[in-house]
Amino acid sequence: MLDLFITNVHGHYHVPDIIAPLGSSDHNCILWKPNVSNNPRCKQPRAKHRLVTQERKDALGLCMGITDWSTVYNSASVEDKVATFNKTLQTMLDVCVPPSKSKTRDVDKHWITNKIKVAVRKRQSVYRKHGKTEKWKKLRNWVQSLIRKQKKNHYNRCIGMLKKNNPREWWNFVNNELGRTQKSKGNVTVTDVPDDRVADTLNDFFAEAWSDSRTFNLFPLPLPSSSDDLCSIGQVKAVLRRLNTRKSGGPDDIPNWVLSAYCEDLAPVVTHLINFSYNTGNMPSLWKTANVCPIPKTPAPASKKDWRPISLISTLGKVQERLVLNKFLPIMKPWIRDQYAYMPKSSTTVALLKAYQSWLQGLDTKKASMVRVLLADMSKAFDRVDHGILLQLLAVRGTPSKMLAWINSYLSGRAQRVIANNQCSSWRYVTSGVPQGGVLSPYLFLVYMSSRTTRYETTDNNGYADDIGLSRTIPCADVEADNTMQEETAHLDSWAAENNMIMNGDKSFELRMCFAKTPPEPPPLILGGKEEEVPVVTCATYLGFKVHSNLGWDSQITHVTKKGSRRLHFLRLLAKGGMPPEDLLTVYTTLVRPVLEYAHVLYVGCTVSQRNTLEAVQRRALRIINRNSSSPTPSPLPTLQSRREEAARALFTQMRANDHPLHYMITNDRKEETGRTLRNHNHLSMPKCRTERLKRSFLYQATLLHNKSL
């Protein structure tokens, strides 16, 4: 494309200007300016915001204290109450903290000085006249030295103190230097769609995942005559005070900082709104609307599929959801089985531990066996939840009528709009799914998924939200004729069809784990209503962990070391910017080490070679941290292996609690097994293992570490 411009329209451009290379590049730069008579002025963008000062906050606080909320209390319906409350609060904000528009413009880096600018001009001038001479090289080195010193001085003078005084601003600086900011880098674009139509186009595209929910003829429910308040003023005050003031609000335009700063004044009226809404079984419409912000999935988004919807809903609506959840969670806990998302003491690590232990024990037998694992994928599961089916599940399982009526209102009548390029799309009513960004939504989804069962009791069922893992252990002699795994797949397909879900066979995978000399060939699996077979792979990603069919950890360790090594570039950039070693150490432990330690308790029994591979990344990080230090000190960090062992002991201690989902794995102590008080009677019995493979598993190694610590 550039060749065509140079060849055909070269008359519209000035003679190219060759300048010095940038940074350490070997290639010169070329400036090719257009030959235009007038330079059009770029229109500087304006941002609308409220300038919050202490004086304005004091005025708003005084206004809050003298406001009469009787018009809210005396309104007849919850819609009128919320509309009056919102109008009154917006009026106070507009008077005390009026919105204003300000220009946004690019500025020099904070460490740029006039001395550096003069040095750069001298360097460029010498290059234009004489090229890459010794004089130019001296000036180049001089500029680089000035920049390094000024970066270090700026950090020590302005940034270093923020780490203790204002950690948030310090991390803002770090993320800006690393290019990890979440700020929008341009307009939202879709190929062949004008900018003013992008918002509506994306709103229509996001709505394609919805489906028509079935009607549930139980409503309207007869509500109890007695008033049973959902919450007290003190509870609401505590929730408002803990709000994250950095998060954006929803379409009601009430900033979080207002709700948090003036929780004492607002708690009584907000409590009245929440309790009235709950007792009447009617959630206000304003609290059920959402602004959708498109976030790019790829570095250069072009099509509709390259954008991910992020919903911003009313903060007061989320406050009410939080208070409803406090009552709903104890009711729903007994319904949830084999699910490790969102529930207390559950995580991806717990789900992976259960799966790995099941697979290893299935293969730790005298007779050769095969473990068949299906990692099933569901398409847009959260968006396809059928409201009628969900409400029926809640009703059948004994949800209180008042709560059921409110949840029905919470799910119905929701609307969303997309905001892009300073344009708002038209409102679209949501016909299915659980609200994105809601506090209650994940738990309603778990209730919906709790109706999924297995065909056979011996099938291992592992669920994490919409991620499904099914596995069966089959003797090698029966593998070729065994159809139980296909029956499980058909059972899953049947459940999906009955519950308005779509199984995606193309994105699902099967792992076959077998250590026989000649593994048998089982019949293929068909999933998703298509005649295509589920792909059989030797390595698959499950809950962010690389699972190999040999149940080894080489794939995962290689993956995390590569990812961690790439992040070492963060340390190099910040070290060049003058950051001292102690602050670089903080960046390493926050941004790099967690990558190396994801679900690391699974491979607490890894080999010496695998340990050394992981430790090498930490040693490289410490070399970068101490590179510019005048007196490098020995590593103040514990080894990654010692941290793995400590994490394994901590998780094992949690598992010993009766309410932990993996408590059933814990063995009895020696006194319970023998009935005698032996020398090591408080030690736990070691799990029975036939193979070295199972001895390296978490359960065996954690039991060993626990006994050693006694």
XYZ file of C-alpha atoms in Angstrom:
710
model
C 0.000 0.000 0.000
C 2.821 2.405 0.892
C 4.537 1.620 -2.423
C 1.386 2.673 -4.308
C 1.336 6.037 -2.532
C 5.015 6.682 -3.166
C 4.675 5.765 -6.846
C 1.379 7.414 -7.798
C 0.883 10.466 -5.559
C 4.421 11.497 -4.678
C 3.653 15.031 -5.905
C 1.338 15.575 -2.955
C 4.206 15.142 -0.467
C 7.388 17.047 0.426
C 10.846 15.578 -0.097
C 11.378 12.890 2.567
C 13.473 13.895 5.582
C 15.832 11.216 6.921
C 16.475 11.441 10.672
C 18.372 9.420 13.266
C 17.240 5.970 14.399
C 14.924 5.741 17.376
C 16.343 4.148 20.514
C 18.658 1.241 19.753
C 17.227 0.601 16.281
C 19.606 0.027 13.343
C 17.222 1.666 10.862
C 16.887 5.355 10.127
C 13.518 7.077 10.377
C 11.863 8.841 7.439
C 9.500 11.799 7.829
C 7.258 12.256 4.790
C 5.027 15.297 5.237
C 1.970 16.004 3.031
C 2.134 19.030 0.748
C -0.930 20.960 1.965
C -1.478 24.705 1.990
C -3.179 24.869 5.379
C -2.840 22.686 8.421
C -6.275 21.656 9.681
C -6.663 22.046 13.427
C -7.600 18.898 15.237
C -10.648 19.238 17.401
C -9.624 18.539 20.949
C -11.968 16.107 22.678
C -13.887 17.264 25.722
C -14.681 15.091 28.693
C -17.686 15.690 30.955
C -17.101 15.225 34.654
C -17.829 16.693 38.064
C -14.941 18.594 39.648
C -15.035 17.440 43.264
C -13.374 19.744 45.798
C -13.539 19.686 49.580
C -15.589 22.870 49.567
C -18.156 21.343 47.212
C -18.259 18.113 49.228
C -18.961 20.116 52.392
C -21.771 21.973 50.624
C -23.257 18.692 49.400
C -23.032 17.211 52.895
C -24.861 20.211 54.356
C -27.523 19.890 51.670
C -27.917 16.177 52.463
C -28.377 16.926 56.145
C -31.258 19.376 55.652
C -33.064 17.575 52.814
C -36.616 16.464 53.561
C -37.208 12.990 52.137
C -40.902 12.914 53.046
C -41.900 13.022 49.366
C -40.084 9.709 48.919
C -41.712 8.098 51.969
C -45.187 9.319 50.969
C -45.075 8.107 47.342
C -47.460 5.247 46.600
C -45.393 2.928 44.365
C -41.784 1.863 44.370
C -41.331 3.381 40.890
C -42.467 6.794 42.162
C -40.313 6.497 45.269
C -37.135 5.721 43.318
C -37.863 8.385 40.668
C -38.383 11.024 43.380
C -35.269 9.938 45.261
C -33.155 10.002 42.098
C -34.474 13.415 41.016
C -33.822 14.941 44.447
C -30.293 13.556 44.617
C -29.455 14.657 41.056
C -30.691 18.187 41.837
C -28.405 18.380 44.862
C -25.459 17.131 42.798
C -26.090 19.613 39.978
C -26.278 22.515 42.446
C -23.375 21.608 44.737
C -21.082 19.728 42.314
C -22.118 20.920 38.835
C -20.845 18.960 35.817
C -18.356 20.652 33.513
C -16.534 19.864 30.288
C -12.766 20.006 30.021
C -10.361 19.513 27.139
C -8.097 16.491 27.082
C -4.738 16.801 25.380
C -1.480 14.925 25.079
C 1.393 16.296 27.158
C 5.076 15.558 27.522
C 6.252 12.875 29.882
C 6.648 14.228 33.405
C 10.398 13.677 33.357
C 10.995 15.665 30.138
C 12.923 18.927 30.759
C 14.058 21.779 28.533
C 17.636 20.542 28.870
C 16.647 17.184 27.369
C 14.737 18.888 24.543
C 17.770 21.069 23.675
C 20.054 18.017 23.706
C 17.684 16.114 21.392
C 17.592 19.046 18.939
C 21.406 19.207 18.897
C 21.644 15.478 18.254
C 19.150 15.657 15.373
C 20.857 18.699 13.858
C 24.275 17.024 13.834
C 22.792 13.903 12.234
C 21.156 15.901 9.432
C 24.414 17.688 8.625
C 27.018 14.963 9.120
C 25.271 11.604 9.585
C 26.513 8.942 12.024
C 29.761 10.599 13.073
C 31.622 10.374 16.371
C 30.127 13.714 17.400
C 26.608 12.377 16.796
C 27.360 9.238 18.854
C 28.593 11.379 21.773
C 25.438 13.485 21.620
C 23.300 10.344 21.412
C 24.959 8.893 24.508
C 24.611 12.241 26.271
C 20.855 12.325 25.577
C 20.431 8.772 26.835
C 22.377 9.595 29.997
C 20.269 12.712 30.632
C 17.040 10.749 30.201
C 18.160 7.976 32.567
C 19.181 10.451 35.262
C 16.027 12.523 34.913
C 13.787 9.438 35.067
C 15.515 8.364 38.275
C 15.308 11.855 39.773
C 11.626 12.158 38.868
C 10.854 8.793 40.455
C 12.745 9.578 43.665
C 11.262 13.074 43.900
C 7.632 12.485 42.908
C 6.745 8.792 42.688
C 8.683 6.804 45.278
C 6.892 8.344 48.264
C 3.494 7.375 46.808
C 4.108 3.688 47.518
C 3.396 4.271 51.215
C 1.355 7.477 51.125
C -0.898 6.684 48.155
C -0.469 3.108 46.840
C -3.257 3.544 44.281
C -1.441 6.426 42.563
C 1.812 4.473 42.706
C 0.197 1.538 40.906
C -1.343 3.962 38.386
C 2.181 5.145 37.594
C 3.446 1.554 37.261
C 0.601 0.539 34.951
C 1.029 3.671 32.811
C 4.739 2.969 32.413
C 3.992 -0.619 31.410
C 1.125 0.267 29.065
C -1.338 -1.740 31.169
C -3.936 1.013 31.568
C -7.602 0.276 30.933
C -8.259 3.591 29.199
C -9.905 3.545 25.798
C -7.385 3.980 22.992
C -9.802 5.137 20.315
C -13.270 4.878 18.900
C -15.256 1.672 18.866
C -15.176 0.576 15.226
C -16.953 -2.105 13.228
C -16.093 -2.752 9.583
C -18.508 -1.109 7.102
C -20.559 0.500 9.892
C -20.639 4.322 10.366
C -19.512 5.565 13.785
C -22.976 6.846 14.660
C -24.475 3.382 13.998
C -21.899 1.316 15.896
C -23.788 1.430 19.207
C -27.044 0.099 17.708
C -25.186 -2.504 15.633
C -23.384 -3.896 18.676
C -26.552 -3.850 20.781
C -28.310 -5.945 18.130
C -25.336 -8.314 17.971
C -25.148 -8.793 21.744
C -28.889 -9.541 21.777
C -28.468 -12.467 19.348
C -27.409 -14.701 22.251
C -30.759 -14.237 24.012
C -33.665 -16.626 23.673
C -37.367 -16.459 24.491
C -37.955 -17.599 28.065
C -40.904 -19.823 28.854
C -43.736 -18.326 30.865
C -44.232 -19.438 34.443
C -47.912 -19.109 35.349
C -47.402 -18.983 39.104
C -47.285 -15.170 39.185
C -48.506 -12.925 40.621
C -47.936 -14.692 43.924
C -50.061 -13.899 46.984
C -47.646 -12.086 49.298
C -47.767 -12.458 53.092
C -49.691 -9.686 54.823
C -47.036 -9.271 57.517
C -44.105 -6.999 56.735
C -40.780 -8.804 56.950
C -38.071 -6.239 56.329
C -35.102 -7.380 54.291
C -32.520 -5.283 56.131
C -31.890 -2.698 58.820
C -30.473 0.813 58.527
C -27.201 -0.388 60.045
C -26.809 -3.137 57.428
C -27.434 -0.706 54.558
C -25.028 1.809 56.060
C -22.297 -0.842 56.273
C -22.787 -1.880 52.626
C -22.793 1.734 51.388
C -19.652 2.567 53.348
C -17.735 -0.328 51.753
C -18.601 0.623 48.152
C -15.678 0.892 45.749
C -15.653 4.599 44.870
C -13.523 3.975 41.767
C -16.187 1.906 40.019
C -18.626 3.498 37.608
C -22.319 3.691 38.307
C -25.184 2.750 36.038
C -27.837 4.658 34.084
C -29.163 6.312 37.270
C -26.010 8.539 37.279
C -25.477 8.325 41.039
C -21.708 8.215 41.714
C -20.450 5.616 44.166
C -18.470 8.207 46.110
C -21.695 10.044 46.973
C -23.345 6.895 48.341
C -20.227 5.994 50.328
C -19.303 9.441 51.676
C -22.851 10.304 52.802
C -23.970 6.853 53.929
C -25.077 8.276 57.308
C -27.559 10.641 55.630
C -28.694 8.294 52.845
C -28.971 5.003 54.758
C -32.493 5.600 56.215
C -34.136 6.525 52.905
C -32.249 3.836 50.944
C -33.314 1.252 53.552
C -36.928 2.335 53.072
C -36.633 1.934 49.278
C -35.037 -1.520 49.535
C -37.506 -2.869 52.109
C -40.536 -1.469 50.259
C -39.288 -3.015 47.005
C -38.739 -6.410 48.661
C -42.061 -6.468 50.549
C -44.047 -5.577 47.418
C -42.080 -8.011 45.216
C -41.259 -5.278 42.723
C -37.751 -4.116 41.827
C -37.650 -0.531 40.419
C -37.234 -0.308 36.643
C -34.375 2.188 36.958
C -32.364 -0.349 38.948
C -32.896 -2.955 36.201
C -31.279 -0.976 33.378
C -27.683 -1.308 32.198
C -25.176 0.687 30.182
C -23.087 -1.707 28.077
C -19.506 -0.703 27.277
C -17.830 -2.663 24.440
C -14.356 -3.887 25.408
C -12.017 -5.249 22.684
C -11.165 -8.953 22.746
C -8.264 -8.527 20.314
C -5.538 -5.862 19.904
C -7.092 -4.611 16.639
C -10.869 -5.225 16.760
C -12.699 -4.906 13.450
C -15.806 -7.098 13.430
C -18.701 -7.371 15.864
C -17.303 -10.607 17.292
C -14.161 -8.762 18.416
C -16.081 -6.831 21.101
C -17.078 -8.081 24.546
C -20.039 -6.485 26.394
C -19.404 -5.165 29.911
C -22.560 -4.061 31.739
C -22.693 -1.184 34.220
C -25.814 -1.456 36.367
C -27.221 0.685 39.160
C -25.161 0.628 42.348
C -28.279 0.833 44.524
C -29.660 -2.169 42.650
C -26.474 -4.099 43.480
C -26.774 -3.029 47.127
C -30.247 -4.563 47.229
C -28.964 -7.722 45.517
C -26.235 -8.038 48.151
C -28.806 -7.874 50.947
C -31.106 -10.394 49.221
C -28.120 -12.717 48.750
C -27.478 -12.694 52.509
C -30.862 -14.412 52.941
C -30.771 -16.483 49.755
C -27.330 -18.092 50.163
C -28.193 -20.261 53.216
C -31.330 -21.461 51.377
C -29.544 -22.479 48.163
C -26.370 -24.043 49.624
C -27.884 -27.542 50.050
C -28.958 -27.550 46.380
C -25.449 -27.130 44.964
C -23.423 -30.275 44.303
C -20.165 -30.725 42.389
C -19.912 -26.986 41.701
C -16.794 -25.065 42.689
C -17.559 -21.538 41.458
C -18.717 -18.640 43.680
C -19.365 -20.870 46.705
C -17.457 -20.468 50.006
C -14.166 -22.410 50.230
C -14.342 -23.224 46.506
C -12.059 -22.145 43.679
C -10.535 -23.311 40.420
C -7.737 -24.895 42.444
C -10.250 -26.948 44.456
C -11.995 -28.063 41.247
C -8.687 -29.075 39.648
C -7.592 -30.947 42.775
C -10.783 -32.984 42.819
C -10.458 -33.838 39.119
C -6.744 -34.745 39.264
C -7.153 -36.889 42.373
C -10.057 -38.754 40.784
C -8.094 -39.446 37.592
C -4.950 -40.564 39.424
C -6.834 -42.911 41.735
C -8.764 -44.357 38.794
C -5.477 -45.354 37.149
C -3.839 -46.625 40.357
C -5.222 -50.163 39.990
C -3.752 -53.613 39.357
C -5.750 -54.070 36.160
C -4.992 -51.674 33.336
C -7.655 -48.995 32.995
C -8.476 -45.974 30.881
C -9.898 -42.687 32.148
C -12.011 -40.884 29.553
C -12.437 -37.170 30.259
C -14.922 -34.922 28.467
C -14.305 -31.175 28.801
C -17.606 -29.816 27.487
C -18.201 -26.281 26.265
C -21.541 -24.455 26.426
C -22.295 -21.552 24.108
C -23.342 -18.267 25.824
C -24.629 -20.149 28.869
C -25.170 -17.104 31.115
C -27.163 -15.330 28.379
C -29.430 -18.304 27.653
C -30.815 -18.979 31.140
C -34.577 -19.500 30.752
C -36.375 -17.375 33.353
C -39.399 -19.678 33.496
C -37.308 -22.793 34.158
C -35.218 -20.978 36.777
C -38.287 -19.695 38.640
C -39.846 -23.158 38.554
C -36.681 -24.634 40.088
C -36.764 -22.017 42.843
C -40.463 -22.600 43.539
C -40.215 -26.400 43.649
C -37.287 -26.241 46.066
C -39.170 -24.129 48.589
C -37.978 -20.566 48.061
C -40.082 -18.200 50.242
C -42.913 -16.607 48.244
C -41.814 -13.041 48.970
C -38.268 -13.735 47.784
C -39.561 -15.654 44.752
C -41.801 -12.751 43.720
C -38.920 -10.303 44.049
C -36.571 -12.540 41.991
C -39.250 -12.742 39.296
C -39.341 -8.936 39.170
C -35.524 -8.836 39.250
C -35.290 -11.018 36.128
C -38.167 -9.534 34.106
C -38.383 -6.154 32.411
C -34.621 -5.577 32.236
C -33.267 -3.289 29.516
C -29.831 -2.395 28.183
C -28.239 0.073 25.802
C -24.755 0.241 24.315
C -22.670 3.392 24.710
C -19.954 3.855 22.082
C -18.331 6.852 20.372
C -20.369 9.273 22.540
C -23.535 7.706 21.128
C -26.229 5.728 22.945
C -28.138 2.961 21.241
C -31.859 2.484 21.687
C -33.017 0.435 24.673
C -33.499 -3.308 24.186
C -35.401 -5.523 26.610
C -33.506 -8.589 27.828
C -35.536 -11.765 27.263
C -33.274 -14.373 28.889
C -30.126 -14.836 30.907
C -28.972 -13.648 34.305
C -27.919 -9.968 34.499
C -24.237 -9.440 33.819
C -22.456 -7.606 36.622
C -25.134 -8.446 39.176
C -24.325 -9.680 42.677
C -27.128 -12.263 42.728
C -26.692 -13.419 39.111
C -23.887 -16.003 39.589
C -25.834 -17.770 42.346
C -29.008 -17.920 40.275
C -26.907 -19.455 37.498
C -25.620 -22.106 39.923
C -29.219 -22.947 40.845
C -30.004 -23.316 37.134
C -26.993 -25.591 36.598
C -27.807 -27.661 39.698
C -30.500 -29.511 37.735
C -27.745 -31.117 35.625
C -27.054 -34.689 36.738
C -25.046 -37.653 35.467
C -26.390 -40.855 33.917
C -24.312 -43.064 36.236
C -23.422 -42.488 39.877
C -19.851 -43.658 39.208
C -19.273 -40.826 36.726
C -17.084 -38.084 38.171
C -18.881 -34.752 37.731
C -16.801 -31.584 37.969
C -18.432 -28.195 37.402
C -17.138 -24.647 37.566
C -19.950 -22.272 36.501
C -20.455 -23.123 32.800
C -17.313 -25.308 32.541
C -18.251 -28.992 32.638
C -15.893 -31.909 33.206
C -17.145 -35.515 33.062
C -14.902 -38.554 33.474
C -15.225 -42.313 33.829
C -12.687 -45.021 34.658
C -13.094 -48.072 32.396
C -11.079 -51.332 32.488
C -9.015 -51.679 29.316
C -10.646 -55.035 28.576
C -14.050 -53.337 28.289
C -13.060 -50.048 26.631
C -13.813 -50.971 23.006
C -17.335 -52.191 23.775
C -18.157 -49.696 26.541
C -20.755 -47.041 25.632
C -21.288 -45.522 29.076
C -19.328 -42.381 28.233
C -21.405 -41.818 25.101
C -24.533 -42.322 27.208
C -23.272 -39.618 29.569
C -22.696 -37.334 26.585
C -26.215 -38.018 25.276
C -27.594 -37.382 28.778
C -25.798 -34.013 28.815
C -27.200 -33.177 25.374
C -30.692 -34.060 26.550
C -30.386 -31.811 29.610
C -29.144 -28.944 27.436
C -32.099 -29.274 25.034
C -34.613 -29.336 27.899
C -33.045 -26.265 29.521
C -32.581 -24.093 26.437
C -28.789 -24.482 26.394
C -26.516 -25.208 23.428
C -23.590 -27.616 23.730
C -20.665 -26.718 21.496
C -19.092 -29.967 20.325
C -16.526 -28.176 18.165
C -14.982 -26.441 21.184
C -15.224 -29.445 23.502
C -12.346 -31.898 23.957
C -11.778 -35.472 25.059
C -8.702 -36.657 26.946
C -7.869 -40.369 27.124
C -5.578 -41.330 29.987
C -4.158 -44.822 29.829
C -0.767 -46.314 30.715
C -1.224 -49.717 29.079
C 1.448 -50.740 26.583
C -1.175 -50.884 23.836
C -4.067 -48.559 24.747
C -7.422 -49.717 23.341
C -9.492 -47.543 21.004
C -12.846 -46.550 22.561
C -15.898 -45.494 20.531
C -15.979 -41.752 19.727
C -18.159 -39.191 21.520
C -20.839 -37.134 19.755
C -21.895 -33.874 21.450
C -24.039 -30.915 20.464
C -26.540 -32.598 18.189
C -24.036 -32.785 15.314
C -22.635 -35.882 13.707
C -19.084 -34.605 14.212
C -16.950 -36.368 16.801
C -15.562 -34.566 19.838
C -11.845 -33.938 19.121
C -9.443 -36.206 21.021
C -6.356 -34.314 22.232
C -3.310 -35.138 24.331
C -3.255 -31.747 26.090
C -6.133 -29.385 26.870
C -6.635 -26.251 28.942
C -9.085 -26.811 31.786
C -9.818 -23.900 34.137
C -6.614 -22.206 32.987
C -4.469 -25.286 33.718
C -2.702 -27.354 31.046
C -3.899 -30.943 31.527
C -1.882 -33.620 29.701
C -3.081 -37.146 29.035
C -0.014 -38.525 30.865
C -1.085 -36.549 33.972
C 2.334 -34.907 34.093
C 3.003 -31.239 34.747
C 5.530 -30.457 32.027
C 2.942 -28.697 29.841
C 1.697 -26.466 32.672
C 5.182 -25.644 33.952
C 6.376 -24.800 30.432
C 3.314 -22.594 29.969
C 3.741 -20.601 33.197
C 7.505 -20.201 32.783
C 7.023 -18.759 29.291
C 4.304 -16.423 30.523
C 6.350 -15.390 33.558
C 9.462 -14.837 31.433
C 7.518 -12.486 29.174
C 6.463 -10.470 32.211
C 10.079 -9.997 33.250
C 10.085 -7.310 30.573
C 8.004 -5.247 33.017
C 10.924 -5.243 35.440
C 13.385 -4.211 32.729
C 11.211 -1.259 31.687
C 10.757 -0.030 35.243
C 14.441 -0.527 36.076
C 15.348 1.702 33.127
C 12.905 4.267 34.514
C 14.902 4.535 37.734
C 12.772 2.396 40.048
C 14.808 1.193 43.064
C 15.266 -2.542 43.807
C 12.817 -2.650 46.734
C 10.007 -1.304 44.533
C 10.940 -3.630 41.672
C 10.634 -6.474 44.175
C 7.059 -5.381 44.901
C 6.259 -5.385 41.176
C 7.725 -8.882 40.824
C 5.748 -10.346 43.729
C 2.539 -8.718 42.454
C 2.677 -9.086 38.664
C 5.136 -11.890 37.892
C 5.189 -14.424 40.725
C 1.389 -15.020 40.784
C 1.670 -16.236 37.169
C 4.165 -18.887 38.288
C 1.977 -19.901 41.222
C -1.432 -20.458 39.640
C -2.817 -23.709 41.120
C 0.776 -24.571 42.077
C -0.301 -26.874 44.919
C -1.216 -29.447 42.261
C 2.459 -29.994 41.448
C 3.856 -29.715 44.971
C 5.416 -33.128 44.272
C 7.088 -32.095 41.011
C 10.528 -33.373 40.027
C 13.824 -31.602 40.741
C 14.152 -30.676 37.067
C 10.706 -29.062 37.055
C 11.502 -27.176 40.269
C 14.706 -25.811 38.750
C 12.822 -24.647 35.647
C 10.483 -22.571 37.815
C 13.201 -21.285 40.134
C 15.217 -20.098 37.117
C 12.549 -17.482 36.352
C 12.759 -16.089 39.886
C 16.568 -16.004 39.735
C 16.413 -14.048 36.464
C 13.986 -11.611 38.066
C 16.332 -11.041 41.005
C 19.250 -10.398 38.634
C 17.195 -7.706 36.875
C 16.155 -6.197 40.214
C 19.744 -6.006 41.534
C 21.373 -5.051 38.229
C 21.617 -1.330 38.987
C 21.970 -1.721 42.747
C 25.266 -0.543 44.233
C 25.204 -3.266 46.890
C 23.074 -6.230 45.794
C 21.870 -8.273 48.734
C 21.085 -11.978 48.902
C 17.575 -12.909 47.830
C 15.022 -11.898 50.482
C 12.454 -14.129 48.789
C 11.614 -17.704 49.770
C 11.973 -20.289 47.035
C 8.927 -21.134 44.960
C 9.087 -24.728 46.220
C 8.907 -23.619 49.871
C 5.919 -21.426 49.023
C 4.246 -24.384 47.261
C 4.705 -26.548 50.314
C 3.368 -23.830 52.618
C 0.327 -23.309 50.365
C -0.277 -27.084 50.255
C -0.187 -27.304 54.061
C -2.579 -24.342 54.370
C -5.075 -25.822 51.893
C -4.830 -29.237 53.546
C -5.649 -27.636 56.909
C -8.728 -26.000 55.347
C -9.798 -29.356 53.899
C -9.885 -30.877 57.385
C -12.906 -28.684 58.223
C -16.173 -30.634 57.947
C -17.799 -28.065 55.640
C -14.999 -28.082 53.054
C -16.048 -29.614 49.684
C -12.923 -31.840 49.646
C -13.137 -32.967 53.275
C -13.965 -36.523 52.154
C -10.390 -36.923 50.858
C -8.819 -36.564 54.315
C -7.713 -39.828 55.930
C -8.254 -40.671 59.613
C -5.507 -40.280 62.193
C -3.721 -43.367 63.477
C -5.599 -43.405 66.780
C -8.976 -43.604 65.023
C -7.760 -46.408 62.754
C -6.000 -48.556 65.365
C -7.947 -47.638 68.507
C -4.641 -47.305 70.376
C -2.615 -44.305 71.534
C 0.608 -44.831 69.617
C 3.712 -42.677 69.557
C 2.470 -40.800 66.483
C -1.220 -41.215 67.211
C -2.047 -37.697 65.975
C -0.464 -38.344 62.571
C -2.831 -38.945 59.678
C -2.687 -42.260 57.865
C -0.963 -41.993 54.511
C -3.222 -42.514 51.463
C -2.727 -45.899 49.843
C -0.704 -45.684 46.631
C 0.553 -48.304 44.214
C 2.393 -46.043 41.782
C 4.971 -43.296 42.106
C 2.619 -41.147 40.042
C -0.019 -41.117 42.799
C 2.645 -40.595 45.476
C 3.564 -37.302 43.802
C -0.050 -36.109 43.933
C -1.230 -33.275 46.162
C -3.103 -35.471 48.643
C -0.151 -37.751 49.408
C 2.400 -34.913 49.545
C 0.156 -32.647 51.646
C -0.518 -35.453 54.139
C 3.229 -36.046 54.380
C 3.902 -32.324 54.948
C 1.149 -32.151 57.558
C 2.583 -35.076 59.526
C 6.089 -33.585 59.389
C 4.817 -30.299 60.821
C 3.377 -31.988 63.945
